[in-house]
Amino acid sequence: MMPKHCFLGFLISFFLTGVAGTQPAHESLKPQRVRFQSQNFHNILQWQPGRVLTGNSSVYFVQYKMYGQRQWKNKEDCWGIQELFCDLTNETLDIQEPYYGRVRAVSAGSYSDWSLTPRFTPWWETKIDPPVMNITQVNGSLLVILHAPNLPYRYQKEKNVSIEDYYELVYRVFIINNSLEKEKKVYEGTHRVVEIEALTPHSSYCVVAEIYQPMLGRSQRSEERCVETP
């Protein structure tokens, strides 16, 4: 890690002299594979170092803008960082709008050109986490209660927003009979409370669930929840 006083001195020198005071841009410094990764609208810009960079020898500068805007905006928390990612969730809250991000590397007084992301629209491109399950045994049946993932920001003050506030989600619930090593889909639909009946007494079962949304595809499966029937 670069000492703090050296790092601050570098930034001051860089911005006082401007780009003209550094060496010419080097294609080999240019950040690679610059992409948004989005999970439940947590929108993270990620990249890889340029071809000649290894370790912590460079710092990175991040800018972003909404599609159609002329002016790029600096992401202050990602201005002169050594990490290979930048959280742009708060800068991309209008999830139906497309955005761009870009990254520049500076190393030993040389700078790269900007590396630009493809156009990114959270509404189309975010990935969904699996549902959270609660399971209760009721009179020989299993009552499965499903919860959709929450989003990283609030729709109203003091109210968490679920991804269900934006999409109609389809839940798929599967049960596994451990003694038979057999899996069966027992439900597919929009309800979040599912009752599984006709279970064999004194048997071991595991339940797993996933979310499907036609535009976004399906989530990974939830962790198995296992019970013994009385």
mmCIF file with all atom_site columns, C-alpha atoms in Angstrom:
data_model
loop_
_atom_site.group_PDB
_atom_site.id
_atom_site.type_symbol
_atom_site.label_atom_id
_atom_site.label_alt_id
_atom_site.label_comp_id
_atom_site.label_asym_id
_atom_site.label_entity_id
_atom_site.label_seq_id
_atom_site.pdbx_PDB_ins_code
_atom_site.Cartn_x
_atom_site.Cartn_y
_atom_site.Cartn_z
_atom_site.occupancy
_atom_site.B_iso_or_equiv
_atom_site.pdbx_formal_charge
_atom_site.auth_seq_id
_atom_site.auth_comp_id
_atom_site.auth_asym_id
_atom_site.auth_atom_id
_atom_site.pdbx_PDB_model_num
ATOM 1   C CA . MET A 1 1   ? 0.000   0.000   0.000   1.00 0.00 ? 1   MET A CA 1
ATOM 2   C CA . MET A 1 2   ? 1.349   3.448   -0.927  1.00 0.00 ? 2   MET A CA 1
ATOM 3   C CA . PRO A 1 3   ? 2.148   5.600   2.210   1.00 0.00 ? 3   PRO A CA 1
ATOM 4   C CA . LYS A 1 4   ? -0.552  8.183   2.791   1.00 0.00 ? 4   LYS A CA 1
ATOM 5   C CA . HIS A 1 5   ? 1.727   11.237  2.530   1.00 0.00 ? 5   HIS A CA 1
ATOM 6   C CA . CYS A 1 6   ? 3.224   9.954   -0.750  1.00 0.00 ? 6   CYS A CA 1
ATOM 7   C CA . PHE A 1 7   ? -0.180  9.147   -2.177  1.00 0.00 ? 7   PHE A CA 1
ATOM 8   C CA . LEU A 1 8   ? -1.584  12.600  -1.322  1.00 0.00 ? 8   LEU A CA 1
ATOM 9   C CA . GLY A 1 9   ? 1.519   14.221  -2.760  1.00 0.00 ? 9   GLY A CA 1
ATOM 10  C CA . PHE A 1 10  ? 1.051   12.255  -5.979  1.00 0.00 ? 10  PHE A CA 1
ATOM 11  C CA . LEU A 1 11  ? -2.587  13.352  -6.309  1.00 0.00 ? 11  LEU A CA 1
ATOM 12  C CA . ILE A 1 12  ? -1.747  17.008  -5.678  1.00 0.00 ? 12  ILE A CA 1
ATOM 13  C CA . SER A 1 13  ? 1.054   16.888  -8.242  1.00 0.00 ? 13  SER A CA 1
ATOM 14  C CA . PHE A 1 14  ? -1.150  15.082  -10.760 1.00 0.00 ? 14  PHE A CA 1
ATOM 15  C CA . PHE A 1 15  ? -3.964  17.603  -10.626 1.00 0.00 ? 15  PHE A CA 1
ATOM 16  C CA . LEU A 1 16  ? -1.723  20.686  -10.423 1.00 0.00 ? 16  LEU A CA 1
ATOM 17  C CA . THR A 1 17  ? 0.246   19.698  -13.479 1.00 0.00 ? 17  THR A CA 1
ATOM 18  C CA . GLY A 1 18  ? -2.719  18.162  -15.291 1.00 0.00 ? 18  GLY A CA 1
ATOM 19  C CA . VAL A 1 19  ? -2.472  15.537  -17.957 1.00 0.00 ? 19  VAL A CA 1
ATOM 20  C CA . ALA A 1 20  ? 0.032   17.652  -19.852 1.00 0.00 ? 20  ALA A CA 1
ATOM 21  C CA . GLY A 1 21  ? 2.498   17.228  -16.987 1.00 0.00 ? 21  GLY A CA 1
ATOM 22  C CA . THR A 1 22  ? 2.531   13.448  -17.192 1.00 0.00 ? 22  THR A CA 1
ATOM 23  C CA . GLN A 1 23  ? 4.057   11.190  -19.758 1.00 0.00 ? 23  GLN A CA 1
ATOM 24  C CA . PRO A 1 24  ? 2.052   10.212  -22.855 1.00 0.00 ? 24  PRO A CA 1
ATOM 25  C CA . ALA A 1 25  ? -0.740  7.697   -22.534 1.00 0.00 ? 25  ALA A CA 1
ATOM 26  C CA . HIS A 1 26  ? 0.297   4.062   -22.603 1.00 0.00 ? 26  HIS A CA 1
ATOM 27  C CA . GLU A 1 27  ? -2.030  1.490   -24.135 1.00 0.00 ? 27  GLU A CA 1
ATOM 28  C CA . SER A 1 28  ? -0.440  -1.176  -21.923 1.00 0.00 ? 28  SER A CA 1
ATOM 29  C CA . LEU A 1 29  ? -1.665  0.649   -18.783 1.00 0.00 ? 29  LEU A CA 1
ATOM 30  C CA . LYS A 1 30  ? -5.272  0.783   -19.938 1.00 0.00 ? 30  LYS A CA 1
ATOM 31  C CA . PRO A 1 31  ? -7.662  -1.085  -17.586 1.00 0.00 ? 31  PRO A CA 1
ATOM 32  C CA . GLN A 1 32  ? -9.115  -4.258  -19.096 1.00 0.00 ? 32  GLN A CA 1
ATOM 33  C CA . ARG A 1 33  ? -12.570 -5.889  -18.999 1.00 0.00 ? 33  ARG A CA 1
ATOM 34  C CA . VAL A 1 34  ? -14.352 -2.871  -17.515 1.00 0.00 ? 34  VAL A CA 1
ATOM 35  C CA . ARG A 1 35  ? -17.881 -4.013  -16.702 1.00 0.00 ? 35  ARG A CA 1
ATOM 36  C CA . PHE A 1 36  ? -20.796 -3.415  -14.361 1.00 0.00 ? 36  PHE A CA 1
ATOM 37  C CA . GLN A 1 37  ? -21.723 -6.332  -12.130 1.00 0.00 ? 37  GLN A CA 1
ATOM 38  C CA . SER A 1 38  ? -25.202 -5.980  -10.645 1.00 0.00 ? 38  SER A CA 1
ATOM 39  C CA . GLN A 1 39  ? -26.824 -8.096  -7.938  1.00 0.00 ? 39  GLN A CA 1
ATOM 40  C CA . ASN A 1 40  ? -30.237 -6.958  -6.649  1.00 0.00 ? 40  ASN A CA 1
ATOM 41  C CA . PHE A 1 41  ? -29.390 -3.472  -8.017  1.00 0.00 ? 41  PHE A CA 1
ATOM 42  C CA . HIS A 1 42  ? -26.091 -3.318  -6.133  1.00 0.00 ? 42  HIS A CA 1
ATOM 43  C CA . ASN A 1 43  ? -24.201 -1.929  -9.128  1.00 0.00 ? 43  ASN A CA 1
ATOM 44  C CA . ILE A 1 44  ? -20.444 -2.418  -8.909  1.00 0.00 ? 44  ILE A CA 1
ATOM 45  C CA . LEU A 1 45  ? -17.985 -1.298  -11.583 1.00 0.00 ? 45  LEU A CA 1
ATOM 46  C CA . GLN A 1 46  ? -15.153 -3.825  -11.930 1.00 0.00 ? 46  GLN A CA 1
ATOM 47  C CA . TRP A 1 47  ? -12.004 -4.015  -14.035 1.00 0.00 ? 47  TRP A CA 1
ATOM 48  C CA . GLN A 1 48  ? -8.658  -5.733  -14.419 1.00 0.00 ? 48  GLN A CA 1
ATOM 49  C CA . PRO A 1 49  ? -5.206  -4.063  -14.537 1.00 0.00 ? 49  PRO A CA 1
ATOM 50  C CA . GLY A 1 50  ? -3.568  -3.204  -17.821 1.00 0.00 ? 50  GLY A CA 1
ATOM 51  C CA . ARG A 1 51  ? -1.241  -5.673  -19.445 1.00 0.00 ? 51  ARG A CA 1
ATOM 52  C CA . VAL A 1 52  ? 1.941   -4.361  -17.795 1.00 0.00 ? 52  VAL A CA 1
ATOM 53  C CA . LEU A 1 53  ? 0.539   -3.722  -14.326 1.00 0.00 ? 53  LEU A CA 1
ATOM 54  C CA . THR A 1 54  ? 0.849   -6.109  -11.408 1.00 0.00 ? 54  THR A CA 1
ATOM 55  C CA . GLY A 1 55  ? 0.448   -5.612  -7.684  1.00 0.00 ? 55  GLY A CA 1
ATOM 56  C CA . ASN A 1 56  ? -0.375  -2.137  -6.319  1.00 0.00 ? 56  ASN A CA 1
ATOM 57  C CA . SER A 1 57  ? 1.821   -0.055  -8.595  1.00 0.00 ? 57  SER A CA 1
ATOM 58  C CA . SER A 1 58  ? -1.039  1.992   -10.075 1.00 0.00 ? 58  SER A CA 1
ATOM 59  C CA . VAL A 1 59  ? -4.009  4.055   -9.008  1.00 0.00 ? 59  VAL A CA 1
ATOM 60  C CA . TYR A 1 60  ? -7.367  4.360   -10.745 1.00 0.00 ? 60  TYR A CA 1
ATOM 61  C CA . PHE A 1 61  ? -9.826  7.154   -11.420 1.00 0.00 ? 61  PHE A CA 1
ATOM 62  C CA . VAL A 1 62  ? -13.529 6.473   -12.047 1.00 0.00 ? 62  VAL A CA 1
ATOM 63  C CA . GLN A 1 63  ? -16.147 8.566   -13.830 1.00 0.00 ? 63  GLN A CA 1
ATOM 64  C CA . TYR A 1 64  ? -19.768 7.844   -14.737 1.00 0.00 ? 64  TYR A CA 1
ATOM 65  C CA . LYS A 1 65  ? -22.697 9.368   -16.583 1.00 0.00 ? 65  LYS A CA 1
ATOM 66  C CA . MET A 1 66  ? -26.239 8.603   -17.632 1.00 0.00 ? 66  MET A CA 1
ATOM 67  C CA . TYR A 1 67  ? -26.799 7.868   -21.310 1.00 0.00 ? 67  TYR A CA 1
ATOM 68  C CA . GLY A 1 68  ? -27.442 11.114  -23.179 1.00 0.00 ? 68  GLY A CA 1
ATOM 69  C CA . GLN A 1 69  ? -25.522 13.326  -20.768 1.00 0.00 ? 69  GLN A CA 1
ATOM 70  C CA . ARG A 1 70  ? -22.503 15.134  -22.178 1.00 0.00 ? 70  ARG A CA 1
ATOM 71  C CA . GLN A 1 71  ? -20.578 15.699  -18.967 1.00 0.00 ? 71  GLN A CA 1
ATOM 72  C CA . TRP A 1 72  ? -18.783 12.910  -17.102 1.00 0.00 ? 72  TRP A CA 1
ATOM 73  C CA . LYS A 1 73  ? -18.920 13.028  -13.296 1.00 0.00 ? 73  LYS A CA 1
ATOM 74  C CA . ASN A 1 74  ? -16.112 12.044  -10.959 1.00 0.00 ? 74  ASN A CA 1
ATOM 75  C CA . LYS A 1 75  ? -16.837 9.364   -8.372  1.00 0.00 ? 75  LYS A CA 1
ATOM 76  C CA . GLU A 1 76  ? -15.104 11.006  -5.429  1.00 0.00 ? 76  GLU A CA 1
ATOM 77  C CA . ASP A 1 77  ? -14.762 7.816   -3.367  1.00 0.00 ? 77  ASP A CA 1
ATOM 78  C CA . CYS A 1 78  ? -13.067 6.116   -6.337  1.00 0.00 ? 78  CYS A CA 1
ATOM 79  C CA . TRP A 1 79  ? -10.703 8.922   -7.337  1.00 0.00 ? 79  TRP A CA 1
ATOM 80  C CA . GLY A 1 80  ? -7.146  7.734   -6.982  1.00 0.00 ? 80  GLY A CA 1
ATOM 81  C CA . ILE A 1 81  ? -7.826  4.251   -5.572  1.00 0.00 ? 81  ILE A CA 1
ATOM 82  C CA . GLN A 1 82  ? -5.839  1.044   -5.758  1.00 0.00 ? 82  GLN A CA 1
ATOM 83  C CA . GLU A 1 83  ? -8.825  -1.313  -5.695  1.00 0.00 ? 83  GLU A CA 1
ATOM 84  C CA . LEU A 1 84  ? -10.160 -2.918  -8.876  1.00 0.00 ? 84  LEU A CA 1
ATOM 85  C CA . PHE A 1 85  ? -13.800 -2.079  -8.193  1.00 0.00 ? 85  PHE A CA 1
ATOM 86  C CA . CYS A 1 86  ? -16.027 0.895   -7.434  1.00 0.00 ? 86  CYS A CA 1
ATOM 87  C CA . ASP A 1 87  ? -19.533 0.903   -5.956  1.00 0.00 ? 87  ASP A CA 1
ATOM 88  C CA . LEU A 1 88  ? -21.763 3.037   -8.215  1.00 0.00 ? 88  LEU A CA 1
ATOM 89  C CA . THR A 1 89  ? -25.078 1.950   -6.685  1.00 0.00 ? 89  THR A CA 1
ATOM 90  C CA . ASN A 1 90  ? -26.018 5.440   -5.497  1.00 0.00 ? 90  ASN A CA 1
ATOM 91  C CA . GLU A 1 91  ? -25.074 6.920   -8.869  1.00 0.00 ? 91  GLU A CA 1
ATOM 92  C CA . THR A 1 92  ? -27.310 4.492   -10.812 1.00 0.00 ? 92  THR A CA 1
ATOM 93  C CA . LEU A 1 93  ? -30.525 4.576   -8.767  1.00 0.00 ? 93  LEU A CA 1
ATOM 94  C CA . ASP A 1 94  ? -32.790 5.268   -11.745 1.00 0.00 ? 94  ASP A CA 1
ATOM 95  C CA . ILE A 1 95  ? -32.822 1.602   -12.648 1.00 0.00 ? 95  ILE A CA 1
ATOM 96  C CA . GLN A 1 96  ? -34.607 1.960   -16.001 1.00 0.00 ? 96  GLN A CA 1
ATOM 97  C CA . GLU A 1 97  ? -32.030 4.422   -17.343 1.00 0.00 ? 97  GLU A CA 1
ATOM 98  C CA . PRO A 1 98  ? -28.826 3.332   -19.133 1.00 0.00 ? 98  PRO A CA 1
ATOM 99  C CA . TYR A 1 99  ? -25.432 4.351   -17.757 1.00 0.00 ? 99  TYR A CA 1
ATOM 100 C CA . TYR A 1 100 ? -21.764 4.303   -18.656 1.00 0.00 ? 100 TYR A CA 1
ATOM 101 C CA . GLY A 1 101 ? -18.696 4.100   -16.467 1.00 0.00 ? 101 GLY A CA 1
ATOM 102 C CA . ARG A 1 102 ? -15.064 4.563   -17.340 1.00 0.00 ? 102 ARG A CA 1
ATOM 103 C CA . VAL A 1 103 ? -11.712 4.009   -15.634 1.00 0.00 ? 103 VAL A CA 1
ATOM 104 C CA . ARG A 1 104 ? -8.227  5.440   -16.123 1.00 0.00 ? 104 ARG A CA 1
ATOM 105 C CA . ALA A 1 105 ? -4.981  4.117   -14.656 1.00 0.00 ? 105 ALA A CA 1
ATOM 106 C CA . VAL A 1 106 ? -1.956  6.154   -13.599 1.00 0.00 ? 106 VAL A CA 1
ATOM 107 C CA . SER A 1 107 ? 1.386   4.563   -12.771 1.00 0.00 ? 107 SER A CA 1
ATOM 108 C CA . ALA A 1 108 ? 4.833   6.107   -12.268 1.00 0.00 ? 108 ALA A CA 1
ATOM 109 C CA . GLY A 1 109 ? 3.783   9.387   -13.888 1.00 0.00 ? 109 GLY A CA 1
ATOM 110 C CA . SER A 1 110 ? 2.268   7.736   -16.966 1.00 0.00 ? 110 SER A CA 1
ATOM 111 C CA . TYR A 1 111 ? -1.444  7.564   -17.598 1.00 0.00 ? 111 TYR A CA 1
ATOM 112 C CA . SER A 1 112 ? -3.735  5.405   -19.697 1.00 0.00 ? 112 SER A CA 1
ATOM 113 C CA . ASP A 1 113 ? -6.636  6.322   -21.915 1.00 0.00 ? 113 ASP A CA 1
ATOM 114 C CA . TRP A 1 114 ? -10.082 5.879   -20.433 1.00 0.00 ? 114 TRP A CA 1
ATOM 115 C CA . SER A 1 115 ? -11.582 2.376   -20.610 1.00 0.00 ? 115 SER A CA 1
ATOM 116 C CA . LEU A 1 116 ? -15.322 2.546   -21.201 1.00 0.00 ? 116 LEU A CA 1
ATOM 117 C CA . THR A 1 117 ? -18.000 0.086   -20.121 1.00 0.00 ? 117 THR A CA 1
ATOM 118 C CA . PRO A 1 118 ? -20.695 -1.170  -22.452 1.00 0.00 ? 118 PRO A CA 1
ATOM 119 C CA . ARG A 1 119 ? -24.038 0.544   -21.932 1.00 0.00 ? 119 ARG A CA 1
ATOM 120 C CA . PHE A 1 120 ? -25.520 -0.685  -18.633 1.00 0.00 ? 120 PHE A CA 1
ATOM 121 C CA . THR A 1 121 ? -29.216 -0.660  -17.701 1.00 0.00 ? 121 THR A CA 1
ATOM 122 C CA . PRO A 1 122 ? -29.890 -2.077  -14.212 1.00 0.00 ? 122 PRO A CA 1
ATOM 123 C CA . TRP A 1 123 ? -33.516 -2.913  -15.042 1.00 0.00 ? 123 TRP A CA 1
ATOM 124 C CA . TRP A 1 124 ? -32.418 -5.392  -17.708 1.00 0.00 ? 124 TRP A CA 1
ATOM 125 C CA . GLU A 1 125 ? -29.116 -6.637  -16.349 1.00 0.00 ? 125 GLU A CA 1
ATOM 126 C CA . THR A 1 126 ? -29.262 -7.112  -12.586 1.00 0.00 ? 126 THR A CA 1
ATOM 127 C CA . LYS A 1 127 ? -29.119 -10.632 -11.179 1.00 0.00 ? 127 LYS A CA 1
ATOM 128 C CA . ILE A 1 128 ? -31.505 -11.866 -8.498  1.00 0.00 ? 128 ILE A CA 1
ATOM 129 C CA . ASP A 1 129 ? -30.481 -13.562 -5.285  1.00 0.00 ? 129 ASP A CA 1
ATOM 130 C CA . PRO A 1 130 ? -32.375 -16.709 -4.290  1.00 0.00 ? 130 PRO A CA 1
ATOM 131 C CA . PRO A 1 131 ? -35.322 -16.351 -1.927  1.00 0.00 ? 131 PRO A CA 1
ATOM 132 C CA . VAL A 1 132 ? -34.936 -16.646 1.823   1.00 0.00 ? 132 VAL A CA 1
ATOM 133 C CA . MET A 1 133 ? -36.995 -19.531 3.218   1.00 0.00 ? 133 MET A CA 1
ATOM 134 C CA . ASN A 1 134 ? -38.628 -20.160 6.564   1.00 0.00 ? 134 ASN A CA 1
ATOM 135 C CA . ILE A 1 135 ? -40.077 -23.648 7.119   1.00 0.00 ? 135 ILE A CA 1
ATOM 136 C CA . THR A 1 136 ? -42.541 -24.748 9.800   1.00 0.00 ? 136 THR A CA 1
ATOM 137 C CA . GLN A 1 137 ? -44.021 -28.220 10.336  1.00 0.00 ? 137 GLN A CA 1
ATOM 138 C CA . VAL A 1 138 ? -47.808 -28.154 10.694  1.00 0.00 ? 138 VAL A CA 1
ATOM 139 C CA . ASN A 1 139 ? -49.798 -31.379 11.191  1.00 0.00 ? 139 ASN A CA 1
ATOM 140 C CA . GLY A 1 140 ? -47.522 -33.515 9.052   1.00 0.00 ? 140 GLY A CA 1
ATOM 141 C CA . SER A 1 141 ? -47.158 -30.875 6.351   1.00 0.00 ? 141 SER A CA 1
ATOM 142 C CA . LEU A 1 142 ? -44.477 -28.289 5.687   1.00 0.00 ? 142 LEU A CA 1
ATOM 143 C CA . LEU A 1 143 ? -45.358 -24.624 5.498   1.00 0.00 ? 143 LEU A CA 1
ATOM 144 C CA . VAL A 1 144 ? -42.770 -22.793 3.381   1.00 0.00 ? 144 VAL A CA 1
ATOM 145 C CA . ILE A 1 145 ? -42.628 -18.994 3.616   1.00 0.00 ? 145 ILE A CA 1
ATOM 146 C CA . LEU A 1 146 ? -40.570 -17.267 0.923   1.00 0.00 ? 146 LEU A CA 1
ATOM 147 C CA . HIS A 1 147 ? -39.007 -13.800 1.048   1.00 0.00 ? 147 HIS A CA 1
ATOM 148 C CA . ALA A 1 148 ? -37.726 -11.946 -2.009  1.00 0.00 ? 148 ALA A CA 1
ATOM 149 C CA . PRO A 1 149 ? -34.368 -10.113 -1.787  1.00 0.00 ? 149 PRO A CA 1
ATOM 150 C CA . ASN A 1 150 ? -34.352 -6.534  -0.535  1.00 0.00 ? 150 ASN A CA 1
ATOM 151 C CA . LEU A 1 151 ? -32.842 -3.732  -2.571  1.00 0.00 ? 151 LEU A CA 1
ATOM 152 C CA . PRO A 1 152 ? -29.869 -1.619  -1.435  1.00 0.00 ? 152 PRO A CA 1
ATOM 153 C CA . TYR A 1 153 ? -31.842 1.590   -1.074  1.00 0.00 ? 153 TYR A CA 1
ATOM 154 C CA . ARG A 1 154 ? -35.191 2.639   0.353   1.00 0.00 ? 154 ARG A CA 1
ATOM 155 C CA . TYR A 1 155 ? -38.306 3.436   -1.615  1.00 0.00 ? 155 TYR A CA 1
ATOM 156 C CA . GLN A 1 156 ? -39.718 5.387   1.314   1.00 0.00 ? 156 GLN A CA 1
ATOM 157 C CA . LYS A 1 157 ? -38.160 6.368   4.602   1.00 0.00 ? 157 LYS A CA 1
ATOM 158 C CA . GLU A 1 158 ? -38.017 3.448   7.041   1.00 0.00 ? 158 GLU A CA 1
ATOM 159 C CA . LYS A 1 159 ? -39.437 1.003   4.477   1.00 0.00 ? 159 LYS A CA 1
ATOM 160 C CA . ASN A 1 160 ? -37.224 -1.603  2.884   1.00 0.00 ? 160 ASN A CA 1
ATOM 161 C CA . VAL A 1 161 ? -37.934 -2.172  -0.778  1.00 0.00 ? 161 VAL A CA 1
ATOM 162 C CA . SER A 1 162 ? -38.144 -5.693  -2.137  1.00 0.00 ? 162 SER A CA 1
ATOM 163 C CA . ILE A 1 163 ? -37.365 -6.628  -5.705  1.00 0.00 ? 163 ILE A CA 1
ATOM 164 C CA . GLU A 1 164 ? -41.072 -7.582  -5.861  1.00 0.00 ? 164 GLU A CA 1
ATOM 165 C CA . ASP A 1 165 ? -41.835 -3.857  -5.922  1.00 0.00 ? 165 ASP A CA 1
ATOM 166 C CA . TYR A 1 166 ? -40.409 -3.806  -9.462  1.00 0.00 ? 166 TYR A CA 1
ATOM 167 C CA . TYR A 1 167 ? -41.021 -7.246  -10.960 1.00 0.00 ? 167 TYR A CA 1
ATOM 168 C CA . GLU A 1 168 ? -43.593 -10.008 -10.799 1.00 0.00 ? 168 GLU A CA 1
ATOM 169 C CA . LEU A 1 169 ? -41.599 -12.948 -9.527  1.00 0.00 ? 169 LEU A CA 1
ATOM 170 C CA . VAL A 1 170 ? -42.266 -16.648 -10.002 1.00 0.00 ? 170 VAL A CA 1
ATOM 171 C CA . TYR A 1 171 ? -41.199 -18.911 -7.131  1.00 0.00 ? 171 TYR A CA 1
ATOM 172 C CA . ARG A 1 172 ? -40.212 -22.523 -7.680  1.00 0.00 ? 172 ARG A CA 1
ATOM 173 C CA . VAL A 1 173 ? -40.085 -24.861 -4.703  1.00 0.00 ? 173 VAL A CA 1
ATOM 174 C CA . PHE A 1 174 ? -38.506 -28.325 -4.769  1.00 0.00 ? 174 PHE A CA 1
ATOM 175 C CA . ILE A 1 175 ? -38.542 -31.073 -2.164  1.00 0.00 ? 175 ILE A CA 1
ATOM 176 C CA . ILE A 1 176 ? -35.924 -33.798 -1.861  1.00 0.00 ? 176 ILE A CA 1
ATOM 177 C CA . ASN A 1 177 ? -36.756 -37.139 -0.253  1.00 0.00 ? 177 ASN A CA 1
ATOM 178 C CA . ASN A 1 178 ? -33.404 -38.036 1.225   1.00 0.00 ? 178 ASN A CA 1
ATOM 179 C CA . SER A 1 179 ? -34.151 -41.727 1.661   1.00 0.00 ? 179 SER A CA 1
ATOM 180 C CA . LEU A 1 180 ? -35.069 -42.064 -2.021  1.00 0.00 ? 180 LEU A CA 1
ATOM 181 C CA . GLU A 1 181 ? -32.564 -39.432 -3.214  1.00 0.00 ? 181 GLU A CA 1
ATOM 182 C CA . LYS A 1 182 ? -35.344 -38.076 -5.393  1.00 0.00 ? 182 LYS A CA 1
ATOM 183 C CA . GLU A 1 183 ? -36.190 -34.437 -6.117  1.00 0.00 ? 183 GLU A CA 1
ATOM 184 C CA . LYS A 1 184 ? -39.658 -33.178 -7.046  1.00 0.00 ? 184 LYS A CA 1
ATOM 185 C CA . LYS A 1 185 ? -40.961 -29.738 -7.940  1.00 0.00 ? 185 LYS A CA 1
ATOM 186 C CA . VAL A 1 186 ? -43.946 -29.087 -5.688  1.00 0.00 ? 186 VAL A CA 1
ATOM 187 C CA . TYR A 1 187 ? -44.805 -25.504 -6.579  1.00 0.00 ? 187 TYR A CA 1
ATOM 188 C CA . GLU A 1 188 ? -44.372 -22.869 -9.279  1.00 0.00 ? 188 GLU A CA 1
ATOM 189 C CA . GLY A 1 189 ? -46.221 -19.586 -8.996  1.00 0.00 ? 189 GLY A CA 1
ATOM 190 C CA . THR A 1 190 ? -46.352 -16.122 -7.471  1.00 0.00 ? 190 THR A CA 1
ATOM 191 C CA . HIS A 1 191 ? -47.494 -16.989 -3.934  1.00 0.00 ? 191 HIS A CA 1
ATOM 192 C CA . ARG A 1 192 ? -44.930 -16.681 -1.169  1.00 0.00 ? 192 ARG A CA 1
ATOM 193 C CA . VAL A 1 193 ? -46.587 -19.165 1.203   1.00 0.00 ? 193 VAL A CA 1
ATOM 194 C CA . VAL A 1 194 ? -46.537 -22.782 0.046   1.00 0.00 ? 194 VAL A CA 1
ATOM 195 C CA . GLU A 1 195 ? -47.853 -25.849 1.869   1.00 0.00 ? 195 GLU A CA 1
ATOM 196 C CA . ILE A 1 196 ? -46.262 -29.216 1.086   1.00 0.00 ? 196 ILE A CA 1
ATOM 197 C CA . GLU A 1 197 ? -48.525 -32.126 1.984   1.00 0.00 ? 197 GLU A CA 1
ATOM 198 C CA . ALA A 1 198 ? -48.594 -35.929 1.734   1.00 0.00 ? 198 ALA A CA 1
ATOM 199 C CA . LEU A 1 199 ? -45.218 -36.472 3.372   1.00 0.00 ? 199 LEU A CA 1
ATOM 200 C CA . THR A 1 200 ? -44.116 -39.884 4.587   1.00 0.00 ? 200 THR A CA 1
ATOM 201 C CA . PRO A 1 201 ? -43.847 -40.109 8.401   1.00 0.00 ? 201 PRO A CA 1
ATOM 202 C CA . HIS A 1 202 ? -40.417 -40.609 9.993   1.00 0.00 ? 202 HIS A CA 1
ATOM 203 C CA . SER A 1 203 ? -38.647 -39.465 6.852   1.00 0.00 ? 203 SER A CA 1
ATOM 204 C CA . SER A 1 204 ? -35.984 -36.906 6.045   1.00 0.00 ? 204 SER A CA 1
ATOM 205 C CA . TYR A 1 205 ? -36.763 -34.133 3.559   1.00 0.00 ? 205 TYR A CA 1
ATOM 206 C CA . CYS A 1 206 ? -34.896 -31.090 2.259   1.00 0.00 ? 206 CYS A CA 1
ATOM 207 C CA . VAL A 1 207 ? -36.528 -28.087 0.616   1.00 0.00 ? 207 VAL A CA 1
ATOM 208 C CA . VAL A 1 208 ? -34.892 -25.696 -1.837  1.00 0.00 ? 208 VAL A CA 1
ATOM 209 C CA . ALA A 1 209 ? -36.292 -22.759 -3.818  1.00 0.00 ? 209 ALA A CA 1
ATOM 210 C CA . GLU A 1 210 ? -35.396 -20.389 -6.624  1.00 0.00 ? 210 GLU A CA 1
ATOM 211 C CA . ILE A 1 211 ? -36.844 -17.274 -8.255  1.00 0.00 ? 211 ILE A CA 1
ATOM 212 C CA . TYR A 1 212 ? -37.644 -16.937 -11.934 1.00 0.00 ? 212 TYR A CA 1
ATOM 213 C CA . GLN A 1 213 ? -38.313 -13.694 -13.794 1.00 0.00 ? 213 GLN A CA 1
ATOM 214 C CA . PRO A 1 214 ? -38.725 -13.865 -17.594 1.00 0.00 ? 214 PRO A CA 1
ATOM 215 C CA . MET A 1 215 ? -36.567 -10.820 -18.318 1.00 0.00 ? 215 MET A CA 1
ATOM 216 C CA . LEU A 1 216 ? -33.799 -11.572 -15.810 1.00 0.00 ? 216 LEU A CA 1
ATOM 217 C CA . GLY A 1 217 ? -33.789 -15.357 -15.883 1.00 0.00 ? 217 GLY A CA 1
ATOM 218 C CA . ARG A 1 218 ? -33.619 -17.489 -12.772 1.00 0.00 ? 218 ARG A CA 1
ATOM 219 C CA . SER A 1 219 ? -31.726 -17.016 -9.547  1.00 0.00 ? 219 SER A CA 1
ATOM 220 C CA . GLN A 1 220 ? -29.388 -19.494 -8.007  1.00 0.00 ? 220 GLN A CA 1
ATOM 221 C CA . ARG A 1 221 ? -31.041 -21.959 -5.685  1.00 0.00 ? 221 ARG A CA 1
ATOM 222 C CA . SER A 1 222 ? -31.420 -21.193 -2.019  1.00 0.00 ? 222 SER A CA 1
ATOM 223 C CA . GLU A 1 223 ? -29.612 -23.173 0.641   1.00 0.00 ? 223 GLU A CA 1
ATOM 224 C CA . GLU A 1 224 ? -31.327 -26.435 1.462   1.00 0.00 ? 224 GLU A CA 1
ATOM 225 C CA . ARG A 1 225 ? -33.490 -26.497 4.583   1.00 0.00 ? 225 ARG A CA 1
ATOM 226 C CA . CYS A 1 226 ? -33.911 -30.001 5.955   1.00 0.00 ? 226 CYS A CA 1
ATOM 227 C CA . VAL A 1 227 ? -36.437 -31.494 8.388   1.00 0.00 ? 227 VAL A CA 1
ATOM 228 C CA . GLU A 1 228 ? -37.454 -34.858 9.867   1.00 0.00 ? 228 GLU A CA 1
ATOM 229 C CA . THR A 1 229 ? -41.154 -35.621 9.715   1.00 0.00 ? 229 THR A CA 1
ATOM 230 C CA . PRO A 1 230 ? -42.769 -36.977 12.929  1.00 0.00 ? 230 PRO A CA 1
#
